[in-house]
Coordinates of C-alpha atoms in Angstrom, one line a residue:
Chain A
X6 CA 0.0 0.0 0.0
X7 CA 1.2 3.9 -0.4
X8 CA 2.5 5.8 2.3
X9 CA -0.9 8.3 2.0
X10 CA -2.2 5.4 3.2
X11 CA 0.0 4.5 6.2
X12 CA -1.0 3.6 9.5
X13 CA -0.9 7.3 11.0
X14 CA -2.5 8.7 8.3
X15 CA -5.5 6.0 8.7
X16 CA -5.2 6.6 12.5
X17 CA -6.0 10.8 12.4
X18 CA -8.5 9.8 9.5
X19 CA -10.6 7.4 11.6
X20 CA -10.4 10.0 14.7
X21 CA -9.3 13.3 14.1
X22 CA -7.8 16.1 16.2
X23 CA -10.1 19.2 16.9
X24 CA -12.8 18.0 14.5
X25 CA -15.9 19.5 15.7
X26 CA -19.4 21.2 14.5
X27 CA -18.6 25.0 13.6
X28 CA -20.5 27.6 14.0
X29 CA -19.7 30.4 11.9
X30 CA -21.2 32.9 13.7
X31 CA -19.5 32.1 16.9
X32 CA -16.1 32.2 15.1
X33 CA -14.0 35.2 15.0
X34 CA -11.7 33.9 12.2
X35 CA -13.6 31.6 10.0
X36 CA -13.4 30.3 6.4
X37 CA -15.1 27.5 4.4
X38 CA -13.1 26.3 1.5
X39 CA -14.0 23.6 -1.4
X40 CA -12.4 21.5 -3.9
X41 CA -15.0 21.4 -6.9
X42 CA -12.9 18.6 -8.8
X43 CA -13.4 16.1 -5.4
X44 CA -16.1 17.6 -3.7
X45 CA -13.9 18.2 -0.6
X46 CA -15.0 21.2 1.5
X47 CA -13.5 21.9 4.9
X48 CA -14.6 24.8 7.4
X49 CA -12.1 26.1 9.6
X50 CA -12.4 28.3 12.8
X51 CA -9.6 29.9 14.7
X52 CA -8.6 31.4 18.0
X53 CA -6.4 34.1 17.5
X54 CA -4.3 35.8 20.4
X55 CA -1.7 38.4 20.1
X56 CA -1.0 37.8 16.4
X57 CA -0.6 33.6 17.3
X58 CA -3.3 30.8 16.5
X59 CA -4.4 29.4 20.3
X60 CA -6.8 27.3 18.4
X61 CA -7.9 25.7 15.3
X62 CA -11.4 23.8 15.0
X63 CA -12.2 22.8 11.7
X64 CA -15.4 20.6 9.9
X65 CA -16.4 19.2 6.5
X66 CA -16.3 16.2 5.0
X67 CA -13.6 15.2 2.4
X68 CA -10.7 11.8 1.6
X69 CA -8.4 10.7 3.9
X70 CA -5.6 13.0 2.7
X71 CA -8.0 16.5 3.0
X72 CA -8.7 14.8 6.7
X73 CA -5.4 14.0 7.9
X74 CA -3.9 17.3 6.5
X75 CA -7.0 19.1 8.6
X76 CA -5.9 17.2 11.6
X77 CA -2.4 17.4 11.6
X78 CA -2.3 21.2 10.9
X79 CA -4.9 21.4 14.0
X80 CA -2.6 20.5 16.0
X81 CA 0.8 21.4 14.6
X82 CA 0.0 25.1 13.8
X83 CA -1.1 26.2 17.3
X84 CA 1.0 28.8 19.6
X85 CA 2.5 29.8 15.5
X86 CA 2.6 33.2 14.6
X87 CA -0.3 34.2 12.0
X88 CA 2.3 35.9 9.7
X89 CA 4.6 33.1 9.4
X90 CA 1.5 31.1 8.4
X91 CA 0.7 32.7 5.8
X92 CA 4.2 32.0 4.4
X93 CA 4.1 28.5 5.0
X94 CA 4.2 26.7 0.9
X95 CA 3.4 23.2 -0.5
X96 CA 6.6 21.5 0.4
X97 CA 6.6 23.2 4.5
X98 CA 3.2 21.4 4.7
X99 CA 4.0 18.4 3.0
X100 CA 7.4 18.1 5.3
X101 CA 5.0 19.2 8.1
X102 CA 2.3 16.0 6.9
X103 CA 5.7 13.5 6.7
X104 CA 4.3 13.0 3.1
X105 CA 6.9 12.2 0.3
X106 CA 5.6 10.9 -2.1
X107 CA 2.2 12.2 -3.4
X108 CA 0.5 12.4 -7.0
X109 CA -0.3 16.2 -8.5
X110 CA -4.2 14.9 -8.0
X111 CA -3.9 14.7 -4.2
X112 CA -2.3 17.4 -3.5
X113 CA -4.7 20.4 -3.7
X114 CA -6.6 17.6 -1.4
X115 CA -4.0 18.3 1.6
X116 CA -3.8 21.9 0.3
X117 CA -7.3 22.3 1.3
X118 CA -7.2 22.9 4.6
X119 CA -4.1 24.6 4.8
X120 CA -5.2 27.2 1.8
X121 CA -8.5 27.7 4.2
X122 CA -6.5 28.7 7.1
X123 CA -4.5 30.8 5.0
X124 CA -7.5 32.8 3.7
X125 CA -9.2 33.2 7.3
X126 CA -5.6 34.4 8.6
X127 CA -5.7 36.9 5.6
X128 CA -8.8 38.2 6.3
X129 CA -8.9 38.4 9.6
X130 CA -5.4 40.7 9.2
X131 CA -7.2 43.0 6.9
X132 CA -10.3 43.4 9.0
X133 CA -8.0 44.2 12.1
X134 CA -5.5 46.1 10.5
X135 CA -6.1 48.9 13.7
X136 CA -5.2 46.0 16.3
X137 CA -2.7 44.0 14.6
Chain B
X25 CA -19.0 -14.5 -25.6
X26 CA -16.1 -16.1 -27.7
X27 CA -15.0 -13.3 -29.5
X28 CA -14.1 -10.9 -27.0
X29 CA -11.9 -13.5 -25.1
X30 CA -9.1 -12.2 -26.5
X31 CA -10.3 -8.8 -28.3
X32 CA -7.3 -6.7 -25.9
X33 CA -4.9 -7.8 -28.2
X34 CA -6.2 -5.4 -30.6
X35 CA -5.8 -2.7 -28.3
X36 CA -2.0 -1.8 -27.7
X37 CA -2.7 0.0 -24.8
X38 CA -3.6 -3.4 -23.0
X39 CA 0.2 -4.3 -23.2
X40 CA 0.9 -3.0 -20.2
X41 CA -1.0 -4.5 -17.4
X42 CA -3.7 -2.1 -16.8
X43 CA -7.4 -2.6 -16.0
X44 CA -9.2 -0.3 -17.6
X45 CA -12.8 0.9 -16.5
X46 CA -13.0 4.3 -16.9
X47 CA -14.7 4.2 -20.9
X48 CA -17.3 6.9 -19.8
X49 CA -14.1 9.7 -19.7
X50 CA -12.9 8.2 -23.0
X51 CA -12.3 4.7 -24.8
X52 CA -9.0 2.9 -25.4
X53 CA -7.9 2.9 -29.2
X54 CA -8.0 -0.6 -31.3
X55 CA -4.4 -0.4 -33.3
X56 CA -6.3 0.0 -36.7
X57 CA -7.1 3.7 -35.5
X58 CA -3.7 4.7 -34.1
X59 CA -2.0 2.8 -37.2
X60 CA -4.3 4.9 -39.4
X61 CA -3.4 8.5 -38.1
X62 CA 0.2 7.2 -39.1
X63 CA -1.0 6.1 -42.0
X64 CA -2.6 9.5 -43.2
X65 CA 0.7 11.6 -42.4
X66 CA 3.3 9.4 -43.9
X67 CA 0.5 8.7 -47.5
X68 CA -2.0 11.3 -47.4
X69 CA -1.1 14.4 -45.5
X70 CA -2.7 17.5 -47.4
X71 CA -5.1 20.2 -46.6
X72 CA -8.3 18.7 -47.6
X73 CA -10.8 20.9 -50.5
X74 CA -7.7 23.0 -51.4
X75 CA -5.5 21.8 -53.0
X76 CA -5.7 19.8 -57.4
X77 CA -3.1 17.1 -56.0
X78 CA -3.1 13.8 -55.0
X79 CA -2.6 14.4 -51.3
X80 CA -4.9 17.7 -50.7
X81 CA -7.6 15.0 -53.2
X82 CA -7.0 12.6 -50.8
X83 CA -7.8 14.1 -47.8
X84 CA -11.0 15.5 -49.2
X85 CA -12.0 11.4 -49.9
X86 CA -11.2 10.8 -46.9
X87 CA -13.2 13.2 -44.9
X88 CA -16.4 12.7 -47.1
X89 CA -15.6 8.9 -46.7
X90 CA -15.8 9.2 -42.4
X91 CA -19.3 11.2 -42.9
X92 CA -20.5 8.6 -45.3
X93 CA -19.4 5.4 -42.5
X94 CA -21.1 7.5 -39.6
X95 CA -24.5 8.7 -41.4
X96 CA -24.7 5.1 -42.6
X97 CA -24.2 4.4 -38.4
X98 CA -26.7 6.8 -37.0
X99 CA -28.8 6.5 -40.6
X100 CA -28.9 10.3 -41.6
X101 CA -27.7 11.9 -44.9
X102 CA -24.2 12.6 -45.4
X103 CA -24.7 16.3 -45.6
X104 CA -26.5 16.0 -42.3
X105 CA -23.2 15.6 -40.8
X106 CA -20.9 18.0 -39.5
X107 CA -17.3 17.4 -38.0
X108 CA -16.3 19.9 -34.9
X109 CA -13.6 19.5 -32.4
X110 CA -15.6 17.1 -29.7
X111 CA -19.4 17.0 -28.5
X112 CA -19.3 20.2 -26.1
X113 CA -17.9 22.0 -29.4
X114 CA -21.2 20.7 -31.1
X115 CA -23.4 21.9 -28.6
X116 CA -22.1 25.2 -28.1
X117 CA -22.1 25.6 -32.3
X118 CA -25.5 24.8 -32.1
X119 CA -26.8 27.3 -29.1
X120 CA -25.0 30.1 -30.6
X121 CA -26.6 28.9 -34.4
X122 CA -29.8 28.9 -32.5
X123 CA -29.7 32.2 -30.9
X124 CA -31.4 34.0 -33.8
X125 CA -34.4 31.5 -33.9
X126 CA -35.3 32.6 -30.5
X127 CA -38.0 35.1 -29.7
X128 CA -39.3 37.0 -26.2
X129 CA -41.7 34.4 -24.4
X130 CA -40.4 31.3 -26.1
X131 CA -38.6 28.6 -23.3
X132 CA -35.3 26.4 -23.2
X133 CA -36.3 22.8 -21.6
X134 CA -33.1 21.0 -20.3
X135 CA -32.8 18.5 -17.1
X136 CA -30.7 18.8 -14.4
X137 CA -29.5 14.8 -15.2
X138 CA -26.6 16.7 -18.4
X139 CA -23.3 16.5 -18.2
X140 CA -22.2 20.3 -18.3
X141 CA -21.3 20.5 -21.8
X142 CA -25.3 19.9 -22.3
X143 CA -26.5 22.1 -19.8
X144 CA -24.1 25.5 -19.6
X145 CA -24.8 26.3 -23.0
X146 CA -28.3 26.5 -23.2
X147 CA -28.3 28.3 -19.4
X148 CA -26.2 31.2 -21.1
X149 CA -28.4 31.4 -24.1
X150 CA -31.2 31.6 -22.1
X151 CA -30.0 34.3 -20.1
X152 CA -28.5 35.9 -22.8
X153 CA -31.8 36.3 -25.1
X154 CA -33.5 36.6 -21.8
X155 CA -36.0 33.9 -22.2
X156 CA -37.1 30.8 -20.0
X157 CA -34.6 28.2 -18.9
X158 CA -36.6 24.8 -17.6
X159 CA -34.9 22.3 -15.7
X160 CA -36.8 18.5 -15.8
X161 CA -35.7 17.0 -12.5
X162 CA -34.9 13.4 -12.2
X163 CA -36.6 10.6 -9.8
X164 CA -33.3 9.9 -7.5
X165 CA -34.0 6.1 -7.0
X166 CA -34.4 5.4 -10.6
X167 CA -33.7 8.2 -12.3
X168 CA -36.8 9.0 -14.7
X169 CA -37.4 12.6 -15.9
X170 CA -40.2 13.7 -13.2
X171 CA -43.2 15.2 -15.1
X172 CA -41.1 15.9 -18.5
X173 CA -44.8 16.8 -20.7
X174 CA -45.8 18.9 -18.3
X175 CA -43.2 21.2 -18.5
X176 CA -43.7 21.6 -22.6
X177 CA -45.8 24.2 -23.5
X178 CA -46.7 26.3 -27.0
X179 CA -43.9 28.8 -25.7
X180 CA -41.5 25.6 -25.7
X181 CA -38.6 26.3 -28.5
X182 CA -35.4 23.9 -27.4
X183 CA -35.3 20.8 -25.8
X184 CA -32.2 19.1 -24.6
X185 CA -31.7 16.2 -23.1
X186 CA -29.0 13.2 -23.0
X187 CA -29.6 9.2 -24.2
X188 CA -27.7 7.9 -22.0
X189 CA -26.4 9.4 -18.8
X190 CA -22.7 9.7 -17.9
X191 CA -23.6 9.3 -14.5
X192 CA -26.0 6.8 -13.5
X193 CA -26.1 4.5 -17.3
X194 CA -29.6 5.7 -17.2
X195 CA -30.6 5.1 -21.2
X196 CA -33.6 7.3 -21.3
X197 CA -36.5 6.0 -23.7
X198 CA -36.0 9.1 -26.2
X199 CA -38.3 7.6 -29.0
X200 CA -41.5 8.2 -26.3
X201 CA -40.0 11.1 -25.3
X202 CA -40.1 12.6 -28.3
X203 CA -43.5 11.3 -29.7
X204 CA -45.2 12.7 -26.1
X205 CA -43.4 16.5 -26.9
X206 CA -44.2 16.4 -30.7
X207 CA -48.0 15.8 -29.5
X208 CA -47.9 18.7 -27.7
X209 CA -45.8 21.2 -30.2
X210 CA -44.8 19.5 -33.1
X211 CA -42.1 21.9 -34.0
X212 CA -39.9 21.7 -30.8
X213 CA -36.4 21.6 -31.4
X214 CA -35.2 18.6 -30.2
X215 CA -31.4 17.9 -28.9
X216 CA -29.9 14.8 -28.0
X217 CA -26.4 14.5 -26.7
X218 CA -25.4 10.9 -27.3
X219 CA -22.0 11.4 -26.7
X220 CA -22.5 8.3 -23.8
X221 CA -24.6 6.3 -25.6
X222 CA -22.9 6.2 -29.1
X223 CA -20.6 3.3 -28.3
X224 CA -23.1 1.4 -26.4
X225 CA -26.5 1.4 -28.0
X226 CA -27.8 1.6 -31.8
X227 CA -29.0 5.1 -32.8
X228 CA -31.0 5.8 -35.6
X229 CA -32.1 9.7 -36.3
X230 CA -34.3 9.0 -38.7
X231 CA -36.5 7.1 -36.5
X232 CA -35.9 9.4 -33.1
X233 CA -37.2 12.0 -34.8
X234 CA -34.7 14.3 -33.1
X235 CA -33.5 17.8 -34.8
X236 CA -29.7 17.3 -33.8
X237 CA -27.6 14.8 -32.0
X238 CA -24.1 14.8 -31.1
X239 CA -20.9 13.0 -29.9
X240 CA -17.3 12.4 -29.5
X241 CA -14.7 10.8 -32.0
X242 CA -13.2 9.8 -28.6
X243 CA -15.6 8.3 -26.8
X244 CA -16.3 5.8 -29.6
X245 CA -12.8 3.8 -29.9
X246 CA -11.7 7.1 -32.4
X247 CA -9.1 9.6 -31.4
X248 CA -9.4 13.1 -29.4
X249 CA -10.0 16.1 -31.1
X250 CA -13.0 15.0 -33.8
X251 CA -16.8 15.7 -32.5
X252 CA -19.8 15.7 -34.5
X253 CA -23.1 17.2 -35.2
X254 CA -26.0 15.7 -36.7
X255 CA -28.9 18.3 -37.6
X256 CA -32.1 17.6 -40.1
X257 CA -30.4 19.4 -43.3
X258 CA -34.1 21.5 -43.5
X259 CA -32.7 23.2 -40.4
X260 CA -29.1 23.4 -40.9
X261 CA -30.2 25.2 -44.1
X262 CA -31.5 27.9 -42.3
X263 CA -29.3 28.2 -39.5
X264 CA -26.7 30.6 -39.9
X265 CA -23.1 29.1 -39.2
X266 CA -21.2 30.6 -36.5
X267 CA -17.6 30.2 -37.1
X268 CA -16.3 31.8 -40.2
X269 CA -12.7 31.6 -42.1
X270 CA -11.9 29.3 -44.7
X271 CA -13.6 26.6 -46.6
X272 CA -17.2 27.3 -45.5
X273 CA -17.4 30.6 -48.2
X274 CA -18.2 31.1 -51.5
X275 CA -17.9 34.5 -52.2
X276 CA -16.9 37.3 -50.1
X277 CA -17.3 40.5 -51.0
X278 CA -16.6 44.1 -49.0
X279 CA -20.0 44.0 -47.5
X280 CA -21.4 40.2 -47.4
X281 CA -21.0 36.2 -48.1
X282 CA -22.2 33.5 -49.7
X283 CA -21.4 30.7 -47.7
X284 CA -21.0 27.1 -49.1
X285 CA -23.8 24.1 -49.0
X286 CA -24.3 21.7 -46.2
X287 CA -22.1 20.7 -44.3
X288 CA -19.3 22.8 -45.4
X289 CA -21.4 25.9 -44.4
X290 CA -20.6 24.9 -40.6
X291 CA -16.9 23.7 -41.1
X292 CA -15.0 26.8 -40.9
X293 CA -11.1 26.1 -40.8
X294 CA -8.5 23.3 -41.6
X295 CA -10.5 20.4 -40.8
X296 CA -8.2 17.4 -38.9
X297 CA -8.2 14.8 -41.7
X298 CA -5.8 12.4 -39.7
X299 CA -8.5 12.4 -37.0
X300 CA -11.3 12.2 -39.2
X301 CA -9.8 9.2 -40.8
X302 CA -9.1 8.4 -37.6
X303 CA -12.7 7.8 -36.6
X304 CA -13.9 6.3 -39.4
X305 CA -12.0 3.7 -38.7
X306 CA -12.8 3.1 -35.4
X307 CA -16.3 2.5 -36.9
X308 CA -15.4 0.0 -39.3
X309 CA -13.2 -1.9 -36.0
X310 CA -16.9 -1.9 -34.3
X311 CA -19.0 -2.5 -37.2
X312 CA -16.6 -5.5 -38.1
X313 CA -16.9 -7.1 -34.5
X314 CA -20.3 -6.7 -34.5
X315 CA -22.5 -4.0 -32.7
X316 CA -25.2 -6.1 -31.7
X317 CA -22.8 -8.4 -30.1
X318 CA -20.8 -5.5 -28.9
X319 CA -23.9 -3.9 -26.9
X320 CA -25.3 -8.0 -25.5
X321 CA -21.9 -8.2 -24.1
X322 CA -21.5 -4.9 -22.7
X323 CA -25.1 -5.7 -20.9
X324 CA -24.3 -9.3 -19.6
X325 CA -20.7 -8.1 -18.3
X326 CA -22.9 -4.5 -16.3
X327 CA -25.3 -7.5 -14.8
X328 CA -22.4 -9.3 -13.8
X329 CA -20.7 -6.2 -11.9
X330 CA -23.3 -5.1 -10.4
X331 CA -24.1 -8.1 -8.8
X332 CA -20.6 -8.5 -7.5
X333 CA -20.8 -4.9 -6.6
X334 CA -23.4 -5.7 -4.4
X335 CA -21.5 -8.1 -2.1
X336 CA -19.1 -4.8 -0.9
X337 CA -19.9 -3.8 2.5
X338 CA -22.1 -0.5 3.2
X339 CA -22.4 0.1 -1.0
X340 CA -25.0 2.7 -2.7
X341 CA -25.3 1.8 -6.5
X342 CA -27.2 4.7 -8.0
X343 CA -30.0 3.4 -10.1
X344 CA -30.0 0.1 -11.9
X345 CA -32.8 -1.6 -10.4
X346 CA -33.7 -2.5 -13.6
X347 CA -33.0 -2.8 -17.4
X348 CA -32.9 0.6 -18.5
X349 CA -29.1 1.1 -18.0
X350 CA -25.9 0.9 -19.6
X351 CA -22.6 -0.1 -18.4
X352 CA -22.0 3.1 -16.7
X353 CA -22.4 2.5 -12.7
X354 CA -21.7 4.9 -10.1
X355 CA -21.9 4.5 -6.3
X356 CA -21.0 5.3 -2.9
X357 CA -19.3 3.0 -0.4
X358 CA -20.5 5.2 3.3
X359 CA -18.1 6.5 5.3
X360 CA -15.4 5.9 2.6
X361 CA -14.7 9.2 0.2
X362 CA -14.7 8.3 -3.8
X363 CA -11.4 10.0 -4.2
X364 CA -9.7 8.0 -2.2
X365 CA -11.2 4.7 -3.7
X366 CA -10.0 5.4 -6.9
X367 CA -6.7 6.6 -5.3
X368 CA -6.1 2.8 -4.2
X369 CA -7.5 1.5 -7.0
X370 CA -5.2 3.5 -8.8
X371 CA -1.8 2.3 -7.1
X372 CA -3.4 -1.2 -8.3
X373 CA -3.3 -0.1 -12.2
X374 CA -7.0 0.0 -11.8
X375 CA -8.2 3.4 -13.5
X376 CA -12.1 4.4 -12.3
X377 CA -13.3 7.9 -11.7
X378 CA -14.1 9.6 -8.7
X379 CA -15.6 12.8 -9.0
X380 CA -18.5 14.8 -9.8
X381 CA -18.2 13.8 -13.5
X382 CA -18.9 17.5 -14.4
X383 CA -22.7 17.1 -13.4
X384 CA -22.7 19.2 -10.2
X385 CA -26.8 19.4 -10.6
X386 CA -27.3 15.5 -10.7
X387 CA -24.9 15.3 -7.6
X388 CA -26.8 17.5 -5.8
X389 CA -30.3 16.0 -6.3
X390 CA -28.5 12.8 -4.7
X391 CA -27.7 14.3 -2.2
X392 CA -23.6 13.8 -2.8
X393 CA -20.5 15.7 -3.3
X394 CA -19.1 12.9 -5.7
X395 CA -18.8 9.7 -6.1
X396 CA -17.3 6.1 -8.0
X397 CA -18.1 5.8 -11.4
X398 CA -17.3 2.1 -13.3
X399 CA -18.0 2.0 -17.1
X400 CA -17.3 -0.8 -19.1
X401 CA -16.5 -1.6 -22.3
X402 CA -16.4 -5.0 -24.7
X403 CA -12.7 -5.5 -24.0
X404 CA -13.4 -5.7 -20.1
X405 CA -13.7 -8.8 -18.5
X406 CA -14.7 -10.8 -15.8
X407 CA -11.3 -11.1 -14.5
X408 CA -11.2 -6.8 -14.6
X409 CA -14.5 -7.1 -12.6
X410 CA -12.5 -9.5 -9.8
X411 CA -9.6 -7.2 -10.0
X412 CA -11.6 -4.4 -8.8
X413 CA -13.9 -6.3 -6.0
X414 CA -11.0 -7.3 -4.8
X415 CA -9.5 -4.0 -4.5
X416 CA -12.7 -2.4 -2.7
X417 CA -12.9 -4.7 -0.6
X418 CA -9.4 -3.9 0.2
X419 CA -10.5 -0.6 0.8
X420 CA -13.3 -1.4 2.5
X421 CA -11.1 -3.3 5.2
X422 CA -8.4 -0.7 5.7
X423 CA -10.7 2.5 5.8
X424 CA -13.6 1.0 7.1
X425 CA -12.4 -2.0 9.4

């Protein structure tokens, strides 16, 4: 079998990390994000403190690699500055996933979440340009 | 059936080891088509209608020779038949060639079961001459057209609708289609997109009664890049074309044109003879096999799968609770997403789709994002059909256990 389809990546698939129901309305920093060629879509919600990320809830439904990626960033990605996030680039996260090997098809599925988290980041910077 | 035992060895693709079930995207090419486009560059390459030499000659036989073999396959004229690049080139020819016939009040009728290249074009006509755009809905369980009559009235110009669907297999019964919206206004313009059901069911135009039909070169055994357009030559007389350049003129002067007879009128452009020639034949390969046989084995080989189908764990096959489908079958396997089954299957040479097949409205009447999609054609067998069941079931253990 592939190494996208290793034992941890099975593991945060079955249960995930910070994989809850989101409200949007009770998120400060929220963005939903789709994939129209797999049907992924992910919503992410975060907790943003002093320019860092104290949390990240996220929800949708989507394949094991748009799921794992969701998870994994969850978890890895919290206490990070927001700005450095925004510069992190397809091989950081796929370093970041301990992916290698992956075809071009799969990855805009673990770019999903990551791209979502991005966008919420950006506009929650432009929206709070006074604070920031 | 005997003759299809060992019919891969006319396909050279099949040398590698590859199980191949994905014939709905596009079909696998037997070696008397890829040998053929060879043929036409290293023989015959001209520019066909232009040229008093052998080659440019050549090319013009050739051409008129492809619309001959497919009239004679879909029994309409020769004239009636008009090359374009591939089926959603057709369609969108024919929406923009049908912008002039429509008036304020009238109505487009299309379903919400088309592939896009069926649907998009007829929803931007609509909006651009600003008149009704109808949307048939289908019966999710078995996918019939809900109500179809009903929703043809005296104001009813256009309706579109496809043979076969690229979805479920659904082969909808066009002939009572069409009879039912002729009763009600006999001059309804009637498309069908067969670009599914050409390789997998006989067409005849003449008794469908339908205005125009299309297809792929490529979905038929042929190679990319050849579509083409059927249209009764009494309409295609008085359409205007839509693409203008070369070889569809007569005579051009400051301020107007005389554009050329059927079917050159519509067939602006260097045509691709080594395609063309290319198709044709792909329809003498099929027509030599057998298309009766072709379409019996196609049906006994879908029974077969989906009854293997039916032994994976937690499976939804969409539709085919009885005979009206084709080999096309797509389901859903819960808790398991389609892209990553075809992912697997994938790293086991097994090519099937996962997707929304580019019908985003069909999806959403079922209530899904995407989802597996298995079509067959003659040169599968039942040992593809183990190869895959064992694969999902696979699947089935490692995501699902």
């Amino acid at each position: 079998m592939d190494e996208i389809y290793k034992e941890e990546i099975i593991k945060h698939y079955k249960n995930p990390k910070n994989k809850k129901k989101i409200n949007e309305k009770e998120c400060e920093c929220y963005k939903e994000d789709y994939n129209p060629f797999c049907g992924d879509r992910v919503k992410i919600c975060l907790k943003i403190k002093n320019k860092k990320i104290e949390k990240i809830f996220f929800d949708g439904e989507g394949c094991v690699i748009s799921q794992f990626s969701a998870s994994v960033l969850s978890e890895k990605l919290k206490n990070k500055n927001i700005e450095e996030i925004i510069k992190i680039e397809k091989r950081d996260l796929l370093k970041m996933l301990g992916i290698k090997k992956i075809t071009i098809a799969r990855i805009k599925c673990a770019m999903l979440p990551l791209v979502a988290i991005k966008k919420a980041i950006i506009e929650y910077i432009s929206k709070n340009k006074n604070l920031i | 059936m005997e003759k299809f035992k060992n019919i891969k060895k006319d396909f050279p693709i099949f040398k590698e080891r590859i199980i191949y079930l994905d014939n709905a995207a596009t079909t696998q090419k037997p070696k008397e088509v890829i040998e053929s486009i060879k043929e036409y560059y290293e023989k015959f390459n001209g520019n066909a209608d232009r040229g008093l030499y052998f080659l440019s000659l050549k090319s013009s036989k050739v051409i008129e020779k492809t619309r001959r073999i497919i009239a004679n396959l879909i029994n309409s004229d020769p004239e009636e038949i008009i090359f374009t690049k591939n089926a959603t080139e057709s369609l969108n020819i024919l929406a923009y060639s049908l912008e002039n016939e429509l008036v304020k009040k009238e109505e487009i009728v299309s379903t919400e079961n088309e592939h896009h290249s069926n649907f998009i074009p007829w929803q931007q006509l609509a909006k651009r001459k600003k008149v009704k755009f109808k949307i048939i809905q289908v019966d999710k369980k078995n996918f019939d057209f809900k109500n179809f009559e009903e929703q043809i009235t005296k104001e009813t110009k256009i309706v579109t609708f496809s043979l076969m669907s690229n979805v479920s297999g659904k082969i909808y019964p066009a002939k009572e289609i069409i009879n039912k919206i002729r009763k009600i206004k006999k001059d309804v313009i009637i498309i069908l997109d067969a670009t599914q059901a050409i390789a997998h069911i006989p067409i005849n135009v003449k008794e469908l009664d339908c205005d125009f039909l299309c297809f792929s070169s490529h979905k038929i055994y042929g190679p990319f890049g050849v579509g083409v357009l059927f249209g009764k030559k009494e309409l295609l007389k008085k359409l205007n074309p839509v693409l203008f350049g070369g070889g569809m003129v007569l005579k051009v002067t400051k301020n107007s044109c005389i554009w050329k007879d059927l079917p050159k009128k519509f067939e602006a452009g260097s045509p691709d003879c080594a395609n063309i020639y290319g198709l044709g034949k792909a329809i003498e390969y099929l027509k030599k096999i057998n298309l009766k046989d072709i379409f019996d084995y196609e049906n006994e080989l879908k029974n077969y799968t989906i009854k293997k189908l039916y032994n994976i764990k937690n499976i939804r096959i969409f539709g085919h609770g009885d005979d009206s489908y084709g080999p096309i079958i797509s389901f859903f396997i819960d808790k398991i997403h389609p892209h990553d089954i075809a992912d697997i299957c994938a790293k086991s040479n097994i090519c099937i789709r996962a997707g929304s097949h580019c019908a985003q409205l069909l999806m959403r009447r079922l209530g899904i994002s995407s989802s597996v999609r298995v079509s067959l054609s003659f040169y599968n067998d039942i040992e593809d059909i183990e190869k895959l069941i064992f694969c999902l079931n696979k699947i089935s253990k490692i995501l699902d256990g």
